[in-house]
CSV table of C-alpha atoms in Angstrom, one decimal:
chain,number,residue,atom,x,y,z
A,1407,MET,CA,2.8,-1.9,-10.3
A,1408,ALA,CA,2.0,-4.6,-7.6
A,1409,THR,CA,4.3,-7.5,-7.0
A,1410,GLU,CA,3.7,-10.9,-5.3
A,1411,ALA,CA,5.5,-12.5,-3.2
A,1412,THR,CA,6.2,-16.5,-3.8
A,1413,PRO,CA,4.7,-18.8,-1.7
A,1414,SER,CA,6.8,-21.6,0.0
A,1415,ASP,CA,6.5,-25.0,-1.6
A,1416,ASP,CA,5.2,-26.1,2.4
A,1417,PRO,CA,1.5,-26.4,2.7
A,1418,LEU,CA,1.7,-25.0,6.3
A,1419,HIS,CA,3.3,-21.6,4.8
A,1420,SER,CA,1.5,-21.2,1.5
A,1421,VAL,CA,-0.4,-17.8,1.9
A,1422,GLY,CA,0.4,-15.3,-0.5
A,1423,ALA,CA,0.6,-11.3,-0.4
A,1424,ILE,CA,0.3,-8.9,-3.1
A,1425,GLU,CA,2.1,-5.8,-1.9
A,1426,LEU,CA,0.5,-2.9,-3.5
A,1427,THR,CA,2.4,0.8,-4.9
A,1428,PRO,CA,1.8,3.4,-2.6
A,1429,GLU,CA,-0.1,4.5,-5.3
A,1430,GLN,CA,-2.3,1.7,-5.7
A,1431,ALA,CA,-2.7,1.2,-2.0
A,1432,TRP,CA,-4.3,5.0,-2.3
A,1433,ASP,CA,-6.7,4.3,-5.2
A,1434,GLN,CA,-8.0,1.2,-2.9
A,1435,PHE,CA,-8.2,3.4,-0.1
A,1436,ASP,CA,-10.1,6.0,-2.3
A,1437,THR,CA,-12.6,3.3,-3.5
A,1438,GLU,CA,-13.2,1.9,0.0
A,1439,VAL,CA,-14.0,6.0,1.5
A,1440,ARG,CA,-16.4,6.2,-1.7
A,1441,GLU,CA,-18.3,3.1,-0.9
A,1442,THR,CA,-18.5,3.9,3.0
A,1443,LEU,CA,-19.4,7.5,3.0
A,1444,GLY,CA,-19.7,8.4,-0.5
A,1445,ILE,CA,-17.0,11.1,-0.7
A,1446,SER,CA,-13.4,11.0,-1.8
A,1447,ALA,CA,-11.0,10.1,0.1
A,1448,ASN,CA,-9.2,13.4,-0.4
A,1449,GLU,CA,-12.4,14.6,1.2
A,1450,PHE,CA,-12.2,12.8,4.0
A,1451,ALA,CA,-8.6,13.4,5.0
A,1452,ARG,CA,-9.3,17.1,4.8
A,1453,ARG,CA,-12.4,16.3,7.2
A,1454,LEU,CA,-10.5,14.1,9.4
A,1455,ASP,CA,-7.9,16.4,9.7
A,1456,ALA,CA,-10.0,19.6,10.4
A,1457,GLY,CA,-11.8,17.5,13.2
A,1458,ASP,CA,-15.0,17.3,11.5
A,1459,TYR,CA,-15.5,13.8,12.4
A,1460,GLY,CA,-14.7,14.5,16.5
A,1461,ASP,CA,-13.2,11.7,17.8
A,1462,PRO,CA,-13.1,8.9,15.3
A,1463,ASP,CA,-13.5,6.5,18.0
A,1464,GLY,CA,-17.1,6.9,18.6
A,1465,ASP,CA,-18.2,5.7,15.3
A,1466,LEU,CA,-17.1,2.1,13.8
A,1467,LYS,CA,-16.8,3.4,10.0
A,1468,ILE,CA,-15.1,6.6,10.6
A,1469,MET,CA,-12.7,4.9,13.1
A,1470,SER,CA,-11.8,2.1,10.3
A,1471,LEU,CA,-11.2,4.7,7.9
A,1472,ALA,CA,-8.9,6.7,10.2
A,1473,PHE,CA,-7.1,3.6,10.5
A,1474,ALA,CA,-6.8,2.7,7.4
A,1475,TYR,CA,-5.3,6.1,6.4
A,1476,GLU,CA,-2.5,6.1,8.2
A,1477,GLY,CA,-0.6,3.9,5.6
A,1478,PRO,CA,-1.1,6.4,2.7
A,1479,ARG,CA,-0.3,9.6,5.2
A,1480,ARG,CA,2.8,8.2,5.9
A,1481,ASN,CA,3.5,7.9,1.9
A,1482,GLY,CA,2.6,11.4,1.6
A,1483,PHE,CA,-1.2,11.3,0.6
A,1484,PRO,CA,-3.1,12.7,0.0
A,1485,ARG,CA,-0.7,14.8,-2.7
């Protein structure tokens, strides 16, 4: 379940944040990959790990998704 951080009463520090569970973060990443590449996050992870994309820095979309994948990867995704 996502939890919301309590913002300060000080208007200069009133930015709130929502912390996602690892599962929610994976679901959000999956949605982003599907919208960007038309494949699942599992398939993207498989292709990235297999080197199918070559150097991810050569393509802004792939680079962005590869960077976004690091968080879920550290949390053991895909499972």
